[in-house]
Each structure stands twice: as structure tokens, then as C-alpha cells.
mmCIF file of C-alpha atoms and ligand atoms in Angstrom:
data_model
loop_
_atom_site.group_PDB
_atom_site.id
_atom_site.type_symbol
_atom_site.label_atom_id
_atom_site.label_comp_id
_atom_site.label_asym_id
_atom_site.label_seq_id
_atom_site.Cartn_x
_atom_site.Cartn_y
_atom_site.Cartn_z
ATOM 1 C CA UNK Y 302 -8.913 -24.065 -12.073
ATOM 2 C CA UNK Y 303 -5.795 -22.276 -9.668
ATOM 3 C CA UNK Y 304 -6.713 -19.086 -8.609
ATOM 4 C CA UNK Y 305 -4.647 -16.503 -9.778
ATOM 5 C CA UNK Y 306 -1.545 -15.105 -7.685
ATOM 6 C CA UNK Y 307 -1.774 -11.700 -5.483
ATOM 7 C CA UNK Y 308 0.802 -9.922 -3.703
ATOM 8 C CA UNK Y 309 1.027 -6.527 -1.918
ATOM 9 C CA UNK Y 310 2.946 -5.195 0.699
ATOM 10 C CA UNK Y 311 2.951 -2.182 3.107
ATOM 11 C CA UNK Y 312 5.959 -0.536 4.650
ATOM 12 C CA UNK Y 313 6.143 -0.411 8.383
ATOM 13 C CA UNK Y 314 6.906 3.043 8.736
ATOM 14 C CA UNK Y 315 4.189 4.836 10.591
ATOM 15 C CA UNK Y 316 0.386 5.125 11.274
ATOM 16 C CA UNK Y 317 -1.852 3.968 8.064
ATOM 17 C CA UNK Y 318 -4.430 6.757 6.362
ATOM 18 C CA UNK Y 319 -6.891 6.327 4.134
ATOM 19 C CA UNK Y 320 -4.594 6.379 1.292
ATOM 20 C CA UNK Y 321 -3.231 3.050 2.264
ATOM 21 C CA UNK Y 322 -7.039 2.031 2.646
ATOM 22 C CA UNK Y 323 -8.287 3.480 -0.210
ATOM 23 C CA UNK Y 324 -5.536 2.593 -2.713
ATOM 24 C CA UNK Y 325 -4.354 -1.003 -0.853
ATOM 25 C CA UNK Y 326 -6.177 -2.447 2.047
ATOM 26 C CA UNK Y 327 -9.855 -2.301 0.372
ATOM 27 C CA UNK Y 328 -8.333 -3.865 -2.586
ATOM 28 C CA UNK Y 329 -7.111 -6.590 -0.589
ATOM 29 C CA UNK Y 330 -10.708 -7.318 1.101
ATOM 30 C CA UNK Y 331 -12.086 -7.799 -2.214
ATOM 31 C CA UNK Y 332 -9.561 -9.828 -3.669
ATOM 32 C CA UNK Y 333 -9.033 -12.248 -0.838
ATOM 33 C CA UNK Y 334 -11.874 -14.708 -1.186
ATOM 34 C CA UNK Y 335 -11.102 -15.245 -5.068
ATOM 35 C CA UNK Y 336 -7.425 -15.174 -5.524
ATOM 36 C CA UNK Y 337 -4.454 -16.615 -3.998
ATOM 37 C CA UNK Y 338 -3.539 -13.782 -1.790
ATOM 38 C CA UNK Y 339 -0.059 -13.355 0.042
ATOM 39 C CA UNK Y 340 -0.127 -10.054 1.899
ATOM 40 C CA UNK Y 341 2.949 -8.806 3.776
ATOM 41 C CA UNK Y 342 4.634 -6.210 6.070
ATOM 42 C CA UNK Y 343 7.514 -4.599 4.269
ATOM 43 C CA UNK Y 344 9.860 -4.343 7.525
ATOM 44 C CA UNK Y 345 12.632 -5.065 5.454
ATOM 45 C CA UNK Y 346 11.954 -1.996 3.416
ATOM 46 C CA UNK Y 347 10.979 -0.010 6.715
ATOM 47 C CA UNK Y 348 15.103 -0.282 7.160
ATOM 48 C CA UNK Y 349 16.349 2.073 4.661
ATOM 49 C CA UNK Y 350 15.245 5.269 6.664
ATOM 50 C CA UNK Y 351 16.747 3.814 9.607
ATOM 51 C CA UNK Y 352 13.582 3.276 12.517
ATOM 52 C CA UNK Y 353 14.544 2.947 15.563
ATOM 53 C CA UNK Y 354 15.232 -0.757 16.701
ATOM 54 C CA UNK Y 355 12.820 0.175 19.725
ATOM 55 C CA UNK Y 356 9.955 0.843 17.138
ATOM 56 C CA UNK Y 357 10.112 -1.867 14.570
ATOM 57 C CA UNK Y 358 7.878 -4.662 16.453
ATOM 58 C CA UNK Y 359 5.265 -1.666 17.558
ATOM 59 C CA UNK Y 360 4.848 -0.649 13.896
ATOM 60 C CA UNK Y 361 4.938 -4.112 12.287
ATOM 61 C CA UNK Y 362 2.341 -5.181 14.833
ATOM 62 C CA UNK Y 363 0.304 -2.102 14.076
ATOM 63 C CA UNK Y 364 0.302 -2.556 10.344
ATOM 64 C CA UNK Y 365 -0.807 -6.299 11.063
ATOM 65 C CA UNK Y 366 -3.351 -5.069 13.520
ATOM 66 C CA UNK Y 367 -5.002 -2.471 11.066
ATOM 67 C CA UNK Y 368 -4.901 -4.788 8.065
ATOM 68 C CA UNK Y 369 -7.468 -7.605 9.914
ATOM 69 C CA UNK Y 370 -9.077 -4.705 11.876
ATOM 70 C CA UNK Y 371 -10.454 -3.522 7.970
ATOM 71 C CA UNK Y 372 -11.404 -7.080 7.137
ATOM 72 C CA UNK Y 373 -8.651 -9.277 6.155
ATOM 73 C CA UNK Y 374 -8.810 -12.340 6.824
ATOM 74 C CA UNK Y 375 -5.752 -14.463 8.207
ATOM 75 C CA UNK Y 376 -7.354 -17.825 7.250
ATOM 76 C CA UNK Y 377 -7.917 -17.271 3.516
ATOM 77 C CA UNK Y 378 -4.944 -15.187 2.772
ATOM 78 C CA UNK Y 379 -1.001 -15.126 4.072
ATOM 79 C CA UNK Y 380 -0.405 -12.414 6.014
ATOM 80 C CA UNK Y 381 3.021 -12.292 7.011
ATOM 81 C CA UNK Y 382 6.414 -9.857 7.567
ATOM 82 C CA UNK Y 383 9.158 -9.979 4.596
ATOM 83 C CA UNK Y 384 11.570 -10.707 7.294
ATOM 84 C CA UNK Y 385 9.836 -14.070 8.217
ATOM 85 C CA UNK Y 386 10.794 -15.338 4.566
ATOM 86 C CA UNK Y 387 14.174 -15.776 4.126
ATOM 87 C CA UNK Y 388 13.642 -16.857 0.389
ATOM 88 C CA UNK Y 389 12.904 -12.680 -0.366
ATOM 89 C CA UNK Y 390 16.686 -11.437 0.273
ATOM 90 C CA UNK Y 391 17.842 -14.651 -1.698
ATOM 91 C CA UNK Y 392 15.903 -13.538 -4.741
ATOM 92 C CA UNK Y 393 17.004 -10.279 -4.066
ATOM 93 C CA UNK Y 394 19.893 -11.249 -4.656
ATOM 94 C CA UNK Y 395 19.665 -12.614 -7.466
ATOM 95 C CA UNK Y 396 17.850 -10.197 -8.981
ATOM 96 C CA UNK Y 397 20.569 -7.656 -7.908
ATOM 97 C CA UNK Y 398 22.711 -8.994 -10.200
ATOM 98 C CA UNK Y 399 20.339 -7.981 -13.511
ATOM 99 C CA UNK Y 400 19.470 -4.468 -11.679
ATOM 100 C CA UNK Y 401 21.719 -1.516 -13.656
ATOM 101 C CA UNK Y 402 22.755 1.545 -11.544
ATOM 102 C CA UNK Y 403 21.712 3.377 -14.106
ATOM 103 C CA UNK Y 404 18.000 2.599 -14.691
ATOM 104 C CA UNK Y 405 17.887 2.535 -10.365
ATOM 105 C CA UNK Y 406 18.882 6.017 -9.844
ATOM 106 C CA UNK Y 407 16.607 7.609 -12.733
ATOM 107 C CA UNK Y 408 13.344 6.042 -10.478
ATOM 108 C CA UNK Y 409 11.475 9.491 -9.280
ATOM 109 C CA UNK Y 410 10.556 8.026 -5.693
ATOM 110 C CA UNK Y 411 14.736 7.151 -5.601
ATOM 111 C CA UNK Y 412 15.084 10.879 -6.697
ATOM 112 C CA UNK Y 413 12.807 12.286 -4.431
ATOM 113 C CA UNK Y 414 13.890 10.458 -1.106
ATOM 114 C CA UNK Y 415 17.832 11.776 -1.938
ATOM 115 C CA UNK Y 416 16.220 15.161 -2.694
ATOM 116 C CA UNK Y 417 14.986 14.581 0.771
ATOM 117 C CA UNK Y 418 17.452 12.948 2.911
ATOM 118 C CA UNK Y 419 21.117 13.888 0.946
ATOM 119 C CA UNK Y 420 22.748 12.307 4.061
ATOM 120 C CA UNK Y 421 21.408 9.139 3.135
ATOM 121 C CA UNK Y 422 21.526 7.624 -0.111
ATOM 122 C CA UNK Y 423 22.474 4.019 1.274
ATOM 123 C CA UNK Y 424 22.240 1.376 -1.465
ATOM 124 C CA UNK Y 425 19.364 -0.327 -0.102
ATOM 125 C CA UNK Y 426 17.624 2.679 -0.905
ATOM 126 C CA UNK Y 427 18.243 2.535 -4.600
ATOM 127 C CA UNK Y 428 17.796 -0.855 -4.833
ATOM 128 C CA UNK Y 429 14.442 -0.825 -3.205
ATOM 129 C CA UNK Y 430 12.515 -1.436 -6.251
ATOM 130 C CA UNK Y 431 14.648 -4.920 -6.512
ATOM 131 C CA UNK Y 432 13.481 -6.064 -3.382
ATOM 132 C CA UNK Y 433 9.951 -4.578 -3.796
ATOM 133 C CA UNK Y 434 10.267 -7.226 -7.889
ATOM 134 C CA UNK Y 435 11.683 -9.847 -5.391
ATOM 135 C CA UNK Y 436 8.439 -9.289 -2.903
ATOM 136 C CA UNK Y 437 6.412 -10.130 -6.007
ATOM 137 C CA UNK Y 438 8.171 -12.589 -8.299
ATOM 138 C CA UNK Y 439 8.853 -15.113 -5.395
ATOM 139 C CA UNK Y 440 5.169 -15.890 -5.544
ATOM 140 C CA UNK Y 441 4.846 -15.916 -9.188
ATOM 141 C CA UNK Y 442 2.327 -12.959 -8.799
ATOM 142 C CA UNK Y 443 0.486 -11.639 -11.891
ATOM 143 C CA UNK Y 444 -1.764 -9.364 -10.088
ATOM 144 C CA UNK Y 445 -0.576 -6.269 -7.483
ATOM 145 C CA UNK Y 446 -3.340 -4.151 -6.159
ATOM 146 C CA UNK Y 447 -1.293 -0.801 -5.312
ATOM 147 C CA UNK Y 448 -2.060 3.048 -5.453
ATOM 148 C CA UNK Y 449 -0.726 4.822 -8.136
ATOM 149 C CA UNK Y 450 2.251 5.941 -6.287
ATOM 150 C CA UNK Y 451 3.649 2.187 -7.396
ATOM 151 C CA UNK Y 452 3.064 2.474 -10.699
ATOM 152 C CA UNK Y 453 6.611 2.682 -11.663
ATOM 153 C CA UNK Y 454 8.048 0.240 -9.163
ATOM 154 C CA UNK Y 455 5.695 -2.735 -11.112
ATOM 155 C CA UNK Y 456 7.330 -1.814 -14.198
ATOM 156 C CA UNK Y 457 10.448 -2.569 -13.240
ATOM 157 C CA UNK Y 458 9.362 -5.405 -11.569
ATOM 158 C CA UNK Y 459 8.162 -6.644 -15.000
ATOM 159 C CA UNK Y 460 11.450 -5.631 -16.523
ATOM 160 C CA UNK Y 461 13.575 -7.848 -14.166
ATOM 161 C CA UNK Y 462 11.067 -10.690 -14.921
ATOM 162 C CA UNK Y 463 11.511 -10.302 -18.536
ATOM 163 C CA UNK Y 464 15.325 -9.749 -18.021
ATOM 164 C CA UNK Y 465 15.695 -13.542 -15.610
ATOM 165 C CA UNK Y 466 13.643 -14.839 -18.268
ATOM 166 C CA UNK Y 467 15.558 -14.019 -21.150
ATOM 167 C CA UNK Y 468 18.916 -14.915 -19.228
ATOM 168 C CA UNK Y 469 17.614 -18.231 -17.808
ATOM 169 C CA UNK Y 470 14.696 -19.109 -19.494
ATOM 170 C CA UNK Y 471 10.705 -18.937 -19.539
ATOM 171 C CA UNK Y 472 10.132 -18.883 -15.116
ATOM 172 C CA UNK Y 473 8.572 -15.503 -13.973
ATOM 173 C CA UNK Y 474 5.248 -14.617 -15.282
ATOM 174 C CA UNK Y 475 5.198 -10.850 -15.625
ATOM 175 C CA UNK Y 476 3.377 -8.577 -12.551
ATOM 176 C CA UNK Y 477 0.597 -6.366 -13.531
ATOM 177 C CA UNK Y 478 -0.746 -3.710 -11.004
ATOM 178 C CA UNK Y 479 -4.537 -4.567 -10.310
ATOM 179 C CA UNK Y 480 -7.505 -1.583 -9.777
ATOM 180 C CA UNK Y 481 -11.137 -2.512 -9.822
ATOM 181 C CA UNK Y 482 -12.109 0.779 -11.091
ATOM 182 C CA UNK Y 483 -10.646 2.213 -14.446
ATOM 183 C CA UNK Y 484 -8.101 4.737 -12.323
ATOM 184 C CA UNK Y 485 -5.393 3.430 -9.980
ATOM 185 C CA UNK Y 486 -6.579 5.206 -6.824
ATOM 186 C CA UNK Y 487 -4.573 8.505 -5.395
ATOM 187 C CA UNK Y 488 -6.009 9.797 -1.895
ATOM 188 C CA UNK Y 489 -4.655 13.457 -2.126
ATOM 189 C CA UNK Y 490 -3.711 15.108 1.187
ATOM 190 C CA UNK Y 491 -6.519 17.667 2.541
ATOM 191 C CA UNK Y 492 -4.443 20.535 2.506
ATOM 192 C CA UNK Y 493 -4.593 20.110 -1.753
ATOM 193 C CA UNK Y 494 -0.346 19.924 -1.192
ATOM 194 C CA UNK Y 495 0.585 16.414 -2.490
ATOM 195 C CA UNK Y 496 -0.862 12.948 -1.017
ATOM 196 C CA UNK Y 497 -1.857 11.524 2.470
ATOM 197 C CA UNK Y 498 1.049 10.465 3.795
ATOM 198 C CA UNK Y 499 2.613 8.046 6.844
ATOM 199 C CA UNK Y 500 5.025 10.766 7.836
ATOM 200 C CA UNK Y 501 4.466 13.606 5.703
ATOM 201 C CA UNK Y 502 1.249 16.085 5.542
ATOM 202 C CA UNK Y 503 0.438 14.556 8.958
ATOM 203 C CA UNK Y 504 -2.350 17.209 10.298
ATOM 204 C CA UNK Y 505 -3.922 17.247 6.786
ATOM 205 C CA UNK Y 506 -3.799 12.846 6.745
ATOM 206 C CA UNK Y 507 -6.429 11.169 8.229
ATOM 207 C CA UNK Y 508 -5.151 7.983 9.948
ATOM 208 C CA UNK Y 509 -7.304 4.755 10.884
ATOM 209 C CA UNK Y 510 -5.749 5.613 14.328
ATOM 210 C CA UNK Y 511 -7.611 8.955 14.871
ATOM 211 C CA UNK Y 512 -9.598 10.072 17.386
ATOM 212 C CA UNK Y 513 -13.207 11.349 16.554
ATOM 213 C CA UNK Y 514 -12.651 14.971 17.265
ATOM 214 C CA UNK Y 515 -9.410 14.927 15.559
ATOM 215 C CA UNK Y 516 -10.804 13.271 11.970
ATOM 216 C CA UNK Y 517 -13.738 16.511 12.278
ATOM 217 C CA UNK Y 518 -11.597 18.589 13.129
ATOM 218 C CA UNK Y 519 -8.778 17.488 10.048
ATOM 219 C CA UNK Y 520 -12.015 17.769 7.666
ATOM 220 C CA UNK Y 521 -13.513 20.908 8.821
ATOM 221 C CA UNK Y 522 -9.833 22.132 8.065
ATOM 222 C CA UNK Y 523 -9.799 20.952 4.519
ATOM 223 C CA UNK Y 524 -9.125 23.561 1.658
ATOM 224 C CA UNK Y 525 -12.015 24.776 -0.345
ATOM 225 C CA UNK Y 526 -12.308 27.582 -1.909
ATOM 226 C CA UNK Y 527 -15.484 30.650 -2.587
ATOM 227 C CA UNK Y 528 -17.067 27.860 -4.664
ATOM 228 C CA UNK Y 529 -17.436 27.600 -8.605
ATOM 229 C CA UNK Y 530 -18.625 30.666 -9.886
ATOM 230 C CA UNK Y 531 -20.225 28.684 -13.045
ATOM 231 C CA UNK Y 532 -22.795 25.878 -13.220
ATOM 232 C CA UNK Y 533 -21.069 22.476 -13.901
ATOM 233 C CA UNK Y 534 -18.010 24.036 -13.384
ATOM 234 C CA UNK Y 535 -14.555 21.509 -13.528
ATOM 235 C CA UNK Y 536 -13.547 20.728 -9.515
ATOM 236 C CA UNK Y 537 -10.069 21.641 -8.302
ATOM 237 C CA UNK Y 538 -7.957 18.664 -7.424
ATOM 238 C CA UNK Y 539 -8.242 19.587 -3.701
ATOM 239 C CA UNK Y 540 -12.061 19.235 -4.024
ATOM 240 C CA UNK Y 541 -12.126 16.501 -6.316
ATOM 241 C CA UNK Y 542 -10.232 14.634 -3.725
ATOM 242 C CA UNK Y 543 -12.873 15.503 -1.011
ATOM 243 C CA UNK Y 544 -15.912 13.902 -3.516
ATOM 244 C CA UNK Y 545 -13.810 11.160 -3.443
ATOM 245 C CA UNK Y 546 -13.656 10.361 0.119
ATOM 246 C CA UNK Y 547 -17.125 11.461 0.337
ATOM 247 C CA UNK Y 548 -18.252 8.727 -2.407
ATOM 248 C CA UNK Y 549 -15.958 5.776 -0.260
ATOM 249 C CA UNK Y 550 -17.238 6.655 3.056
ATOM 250 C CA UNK Y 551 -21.251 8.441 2.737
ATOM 251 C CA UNK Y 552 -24.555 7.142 1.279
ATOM 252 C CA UNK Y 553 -25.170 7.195 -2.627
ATOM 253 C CA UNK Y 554 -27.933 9.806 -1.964
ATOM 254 C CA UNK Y 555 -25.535 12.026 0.037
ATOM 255 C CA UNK Y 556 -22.999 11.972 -2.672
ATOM 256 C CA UNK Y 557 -25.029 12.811 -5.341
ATOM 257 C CA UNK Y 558 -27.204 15.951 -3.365
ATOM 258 C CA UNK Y 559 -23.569 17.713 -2.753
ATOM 259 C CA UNK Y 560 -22.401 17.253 -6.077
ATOM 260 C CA UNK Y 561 -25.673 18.687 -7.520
ATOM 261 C CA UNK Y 562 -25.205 21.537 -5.248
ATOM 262 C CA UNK Y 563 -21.793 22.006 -6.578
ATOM 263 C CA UNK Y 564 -23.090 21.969 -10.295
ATOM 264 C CA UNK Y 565 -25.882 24.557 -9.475
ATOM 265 C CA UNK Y 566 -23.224 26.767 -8.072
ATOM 266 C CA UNK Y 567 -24.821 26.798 -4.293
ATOM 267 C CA UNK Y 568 -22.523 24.297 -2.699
ATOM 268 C CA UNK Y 569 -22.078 25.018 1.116
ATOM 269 C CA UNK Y 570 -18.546 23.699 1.770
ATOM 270 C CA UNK Y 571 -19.276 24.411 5.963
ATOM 271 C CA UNK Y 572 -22.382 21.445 5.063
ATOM 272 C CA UNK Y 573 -20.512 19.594 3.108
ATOM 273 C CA UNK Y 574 -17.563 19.330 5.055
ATOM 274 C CA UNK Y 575 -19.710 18.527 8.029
ATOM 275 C CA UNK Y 576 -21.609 15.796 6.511
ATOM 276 C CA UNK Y 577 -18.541 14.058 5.168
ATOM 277 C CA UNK Y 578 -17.009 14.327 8.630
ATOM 278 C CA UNK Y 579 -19.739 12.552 10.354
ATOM 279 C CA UNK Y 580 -19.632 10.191 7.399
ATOM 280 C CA UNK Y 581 -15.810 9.719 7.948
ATOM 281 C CA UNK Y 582 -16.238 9.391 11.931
ATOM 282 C CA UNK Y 583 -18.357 6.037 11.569
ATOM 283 C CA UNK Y 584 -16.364 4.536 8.724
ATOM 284 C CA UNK Y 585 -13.108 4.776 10.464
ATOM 285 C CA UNK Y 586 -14.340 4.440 14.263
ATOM 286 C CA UNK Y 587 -14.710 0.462 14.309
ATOM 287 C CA UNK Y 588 -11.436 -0.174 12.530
ATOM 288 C CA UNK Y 589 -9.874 2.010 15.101
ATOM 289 C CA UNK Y 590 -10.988 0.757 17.968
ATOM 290 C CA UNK Y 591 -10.896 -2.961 16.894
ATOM 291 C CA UNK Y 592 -6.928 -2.444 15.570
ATOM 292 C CA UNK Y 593 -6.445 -1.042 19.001
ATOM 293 C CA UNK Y 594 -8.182 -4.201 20.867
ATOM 294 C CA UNK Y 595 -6.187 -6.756 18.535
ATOM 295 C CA UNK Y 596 -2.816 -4.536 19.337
ATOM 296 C CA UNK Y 597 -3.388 -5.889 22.593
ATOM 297 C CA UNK Y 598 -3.400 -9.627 21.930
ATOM 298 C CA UNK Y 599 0.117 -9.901 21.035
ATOM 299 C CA UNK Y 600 0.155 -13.575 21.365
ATOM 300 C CA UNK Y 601 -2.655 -13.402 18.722
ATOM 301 C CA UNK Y 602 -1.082 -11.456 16.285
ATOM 302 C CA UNK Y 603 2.258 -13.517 16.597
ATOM 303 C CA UNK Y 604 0.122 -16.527 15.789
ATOM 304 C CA UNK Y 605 -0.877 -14.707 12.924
ATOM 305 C CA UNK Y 606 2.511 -13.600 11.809
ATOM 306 C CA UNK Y 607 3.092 -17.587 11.912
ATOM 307 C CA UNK Y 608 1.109 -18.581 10.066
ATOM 308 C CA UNK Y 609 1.474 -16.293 7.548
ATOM 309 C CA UNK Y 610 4.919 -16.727 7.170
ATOM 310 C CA UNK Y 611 4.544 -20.974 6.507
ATOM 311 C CA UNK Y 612 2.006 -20.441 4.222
ATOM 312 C CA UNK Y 613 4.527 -17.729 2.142
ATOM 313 C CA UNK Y 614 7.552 -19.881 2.532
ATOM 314 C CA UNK Y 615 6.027 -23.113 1.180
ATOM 315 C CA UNK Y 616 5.087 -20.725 -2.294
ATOM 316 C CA UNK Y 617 8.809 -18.949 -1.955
ATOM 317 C CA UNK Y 618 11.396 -21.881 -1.405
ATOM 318 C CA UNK Y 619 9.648 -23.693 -4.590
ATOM 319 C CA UNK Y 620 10.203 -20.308 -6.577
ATOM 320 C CA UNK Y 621 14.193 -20.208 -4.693
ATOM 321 C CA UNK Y 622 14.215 -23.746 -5.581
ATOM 322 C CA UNK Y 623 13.347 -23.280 -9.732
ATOM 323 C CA UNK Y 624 15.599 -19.657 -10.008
ATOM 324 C CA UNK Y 625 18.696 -21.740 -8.544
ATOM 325 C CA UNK Y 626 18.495 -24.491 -11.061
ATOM 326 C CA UNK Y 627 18.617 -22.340 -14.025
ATOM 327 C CA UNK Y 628 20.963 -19.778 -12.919
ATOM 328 C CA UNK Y 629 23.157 -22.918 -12.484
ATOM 329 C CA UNK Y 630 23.389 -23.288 -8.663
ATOM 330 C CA UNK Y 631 22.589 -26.553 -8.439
ATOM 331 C CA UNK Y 632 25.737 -28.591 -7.112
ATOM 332 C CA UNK Y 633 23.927 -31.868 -5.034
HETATM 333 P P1 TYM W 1064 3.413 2.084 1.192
HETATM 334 O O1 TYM W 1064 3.669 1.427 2.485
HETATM 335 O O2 TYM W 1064 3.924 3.469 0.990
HETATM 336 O O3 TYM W 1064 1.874 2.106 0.882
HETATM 337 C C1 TYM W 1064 1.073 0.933 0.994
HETATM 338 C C2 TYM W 1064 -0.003 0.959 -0.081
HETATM 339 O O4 TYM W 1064 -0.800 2.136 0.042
HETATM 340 C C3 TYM W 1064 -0.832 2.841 -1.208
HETATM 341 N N1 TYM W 1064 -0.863 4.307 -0.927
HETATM 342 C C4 TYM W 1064 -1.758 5.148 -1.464
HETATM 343 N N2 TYM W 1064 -2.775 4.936 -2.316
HETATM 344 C C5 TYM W 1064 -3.527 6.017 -2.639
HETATM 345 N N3 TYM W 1064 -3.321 7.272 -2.154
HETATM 346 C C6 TYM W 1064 -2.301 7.523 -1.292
HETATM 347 N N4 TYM W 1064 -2.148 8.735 -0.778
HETATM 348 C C7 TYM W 1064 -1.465 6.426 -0.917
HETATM 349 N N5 TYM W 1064 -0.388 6.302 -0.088
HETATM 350 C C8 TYM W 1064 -0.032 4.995 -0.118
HETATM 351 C C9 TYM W 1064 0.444 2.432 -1.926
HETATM 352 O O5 TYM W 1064 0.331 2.588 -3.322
HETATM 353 C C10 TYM W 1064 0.582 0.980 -1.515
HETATM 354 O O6 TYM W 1064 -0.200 0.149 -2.332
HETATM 355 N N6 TYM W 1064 6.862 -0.027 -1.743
HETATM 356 C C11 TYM W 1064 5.562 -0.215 -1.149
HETATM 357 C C12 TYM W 1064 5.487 -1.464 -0.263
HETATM 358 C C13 TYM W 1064 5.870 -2.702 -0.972
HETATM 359 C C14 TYM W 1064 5.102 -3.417 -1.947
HETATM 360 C C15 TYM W 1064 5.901 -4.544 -2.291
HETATM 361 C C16 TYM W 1064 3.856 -3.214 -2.543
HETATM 362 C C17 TYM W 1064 7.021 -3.396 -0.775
HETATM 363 N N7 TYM W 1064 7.039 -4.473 -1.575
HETATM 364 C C18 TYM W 1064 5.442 -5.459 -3.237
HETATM 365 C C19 TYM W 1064 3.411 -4.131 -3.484
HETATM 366 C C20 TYM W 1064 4.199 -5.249 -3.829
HETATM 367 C C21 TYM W 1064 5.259 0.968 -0.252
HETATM 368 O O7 TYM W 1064 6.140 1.626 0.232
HETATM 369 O O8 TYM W 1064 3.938 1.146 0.000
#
């Protein structure tokens, strides 16, 4: 039997955190050895907040780096950058073309980035969830492991699907997003004010890039509170989110004593915090310093980037190929 398709992406814009791991990248390890996988670098994307030119190879590179630094593997998966596949824009394109104005500008992340930046509400902006459906749909995806953040963006990816279908005929199958556990995940930022973030929230974000002292020091910083003044009292967001990280990164055993102390009402946040730091230290230590070691092995990663893109572009031109013939451009 064909495995089933996967695609994700991740935009080029800055340093990766654990929310990126936690919601994307640890996803992607344990879908790799039993799906089709085609993994990419949004640099395209990356464009709409204007980087500088300087940065863009650093921060692709990076992304690349830190993806196989976690545990993907370039053999069994693609692993490219959307600019390497010409077939995206093309399907962009087309897909432009069956994308209303209307539905674009009510999309909240389209909202909140003019809310923003009001000096720059370019068009690429508001058609980013067209490119993000063209991403997918050149592969024939059905299965996108995102964090919840993307939620939206796969429905409309699903509508434009249905929508070429119902203009063209049967091609696209329709995108789901893919989570192993029942919730999509959402790694909140440790200051309890919204989520960890590439640019935003940046001294209360722990990147896979951080130093040792800085990841204790981010954690011994995290909000808490005087504790819960009942036994199995509900958890604030802020220190549901720490559990969280504490369940990803520490022992069973270590989990469970802290959140028994929390029930019995005699959590010690200075312990806790300290224990998930060390915790934290060791998980994100070896991806740190092996992403740095593969950052210098450019001619590596190119090979990689390579790769990647022929095994994406012999999926995408037979999708480009298909979408031409039934929108009719088919002239030789
Ligand atoms: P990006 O680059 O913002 O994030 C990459 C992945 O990380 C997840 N993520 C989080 N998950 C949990 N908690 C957080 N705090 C957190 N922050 C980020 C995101 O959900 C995402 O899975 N538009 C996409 C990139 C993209 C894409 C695609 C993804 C372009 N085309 C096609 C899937 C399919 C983005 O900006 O992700």
C-alpha cells in the first residue's frame, strides 16, 4: 500500500523555540519513517515582512540545520526550501484566482499582522494562506502536522481544494491537520502573555539556540504565582503551560511528584522550576550544539537542500502537470 502524504513547513524568520518543536518538528520525527514526508523552509513566506537580503541564506540554513539537528532525517523525507520548487508559485497562482478578498482579509493572523505593521499590508500578506494551500495541495497532502496556531490556515486550504475541485473536477484530496495526542499542541510563552514566539516574547521563549545559563535563567523567571490555596485546585494557563514542558522534557516520575505536590497544595515553584530547568538544559543542549556543528558544513546542508528539492519537484510538476490540463492550459 502508498504511504500516505505529509507536508509542513516553517517560516524562515528567526531562531526556532520549543513551540516550533513541540507543536511541528517532534511531529515530523515521528511521522517520517511511516509516511511520505515532504518538509520545507517557507522562505517564500519569510518575504512578506521584508528580511533583509543579507539574512535570508543564514536563517534558511539555520531552520535546515535545527530541523536534522532534532532528528530528521534527509534520506527518508524531502527536506527542501519553497523557493527551490518552482511548481509552488505556479499553483499559487492558480489558486489565486479562486481566493476572494473577502474571506482573505477576515483571517485573524491577516488581522493581527495589519494590527501590527499598518505600514504594510502588501498583498502577499493577505494572500499568504494561498500560498501556505499551494505548499500543501502540490503534494496531494492529506495529513499536516501543525500547532494550533494553523488551524485556520488548513481550513482554507481545504476550501480551495474543494473550490478547484468543484470548478475542474475530482484532483485535490482535502488537507487535514495531524496531532498524535487529542489537542493540537500550543507552547504558551513563560511570561503567561500569549505564545513562544520567533520574534515576539523573546526573553520569555526558549530557543533550541540557547545557551545553558540563559534557558535557567528564562525558567527560573517564569510566572507562578503563591500557589493554589485548595487541594486539586484547576492550574492557571501560565502553569499549565510549565507541566507541559515539564511532561516533554523530565522523567515520568518527576512529572507526576510535582503535580502531586501541586494537588496537596505544597508545591515549591523555586523546586519545581529548578528541576524543570535542569530537565530543559539536557533536552535542548545536544540539538544546540549539533545545529551549530551542521551550520558549519555549508556544503552539507546545500547537498541537503538538493536533494530535497528533486525529490519535491518530481511530486509537484506531476500535480502542475494534472491542474493545467483541467483548467484548460493544455495547448501542445
Ligand atoms: P511557523 O514558522 O510560524 O511555525 C512553524 C510550526 O511551529 C508551530 N508553532 C507552534 N506550536 C505550538 N506552540 C507555539 N507557540 C508555536 N509556534 C509555532 C506552528 O503551528 C507550525 O506548525 N505558515 C506556517 C508555515 C507554513 C506551513 C505551510 C505549515 C507555510 N506553508 C504549509 C504547514 C503547511 C508558519 O508560519 O509556521
Amino acid at each position: 500500500m502508498s504511504k500516505e502524504i505529509v507536508v509542513s513547513g516553517i517560516r524562515s524568520t528567526g531562531y526556532l523555540h520549543l513551540g516550533n518543536y513541540f507543536g511541528a518538528i517532534q511531529n515530523y520525527i515521528k511521522m517520517q519513517e511511516n509516511y511520505n514526508c515532504y518538509f520545507f523552509v517557507a522562505d517564500y513566506h519569510s518575504l512578506t515582512t521584508h528580511p533583509d537580503p543579507k539574512d535570508l541564506k543564514g536563517n534558511v540554513f539555520r531552520v535546515l540545520a535545527e530541523n536534522i539537528a532534532s532528528g530528521l532525517d534527509p534520506e527518508k523525507v524531502a527536506l527542501y526550501a519553497q523557493s527551490d520548487v518552482p511548481e509552488i508559485p505556479e499553483l499559487y497562482l492558480m489558486l489565486n484566482m479562486l481566493a476572494y478578498k473577502g474571506e482573505l482579509e477576515k483571517v485573524p493572523t491577516f488581522k493581527e499582522k495589519v494590527r501590527l505593521n499598518p505600514d504594510n499590508v502588501n498583498a502577499g500578506l493577505l494572500t499568504y494562506p494561498v500560498l501556505m494551500a499551494a505548499d500543501i495541495l502540490i503534494h496531494k497532502a492529506v495529513k499536516v502536522p501543525v500547532g494550533k496556531d494553523q488551524e485556520q490556515h488548513l481550513e482554507m486550504a481545504r476550501n480551495f481544494a474543494v473550490r478547484f475541485n468543484g470548478r475542474y473536477g475530482d484532483f485535490f484530496p482535502e488537507p487535514h491537520v495531524y496531532r498524535f495526542s487529542s489537542d493540537t499542541v500550543k507552547i504558551m510563552s513563560l511570561d503567561g502573555e500569549g505564545k513562544m514566539s520567533k520574534s515576539e516574547n523573546v526573553n520569555a521563549t526558549i530557543y533550541l539556540s540557547d545557551a545553558d545559563d540563559l534557558i535557567k535563567k528564562k525558567i527560573m523567571k517564569a510566572k507562578t504565582d503563591s500557589g493554589p490555596t485548595e487541594p486539586n485546585a484547576e492550574m492557571p494557563d501560565y502553569i499549565k503551560n510549565l507541566f507541559v514542558l515539564m511532561q516533554m522534557v523530565s522523567a515520568p516520575e518527576t512529572t507526576s511528584h510535582f503535580r502531586e505536590t501541586y494537588a496537596n497544595c505544597n508545591v515549591r515553584y523555586g523546586d519545581f522550576k529548578k528541576q524543570l530547568a535542569e530537565d530543559m538544559v539536557k533536552f535542548v543542549a545536544p540539538i544546540r550544539d549539533r545545529a551549530a556543528e551542521l551550520q558549519q558544513n555549508e556544503e552539507y546542508l546545500r547537498k541537503i537542500l538538493k536533494m530535497g528539492a528533486e525529490k519535491a519537484r518530481e511530486s509537484a510538476s506531476k500535480t502542475i502537470e494534472g491542474a493545467r490540463k483541467l483548467i484548460g492550459i493544455n495547448y501542445y
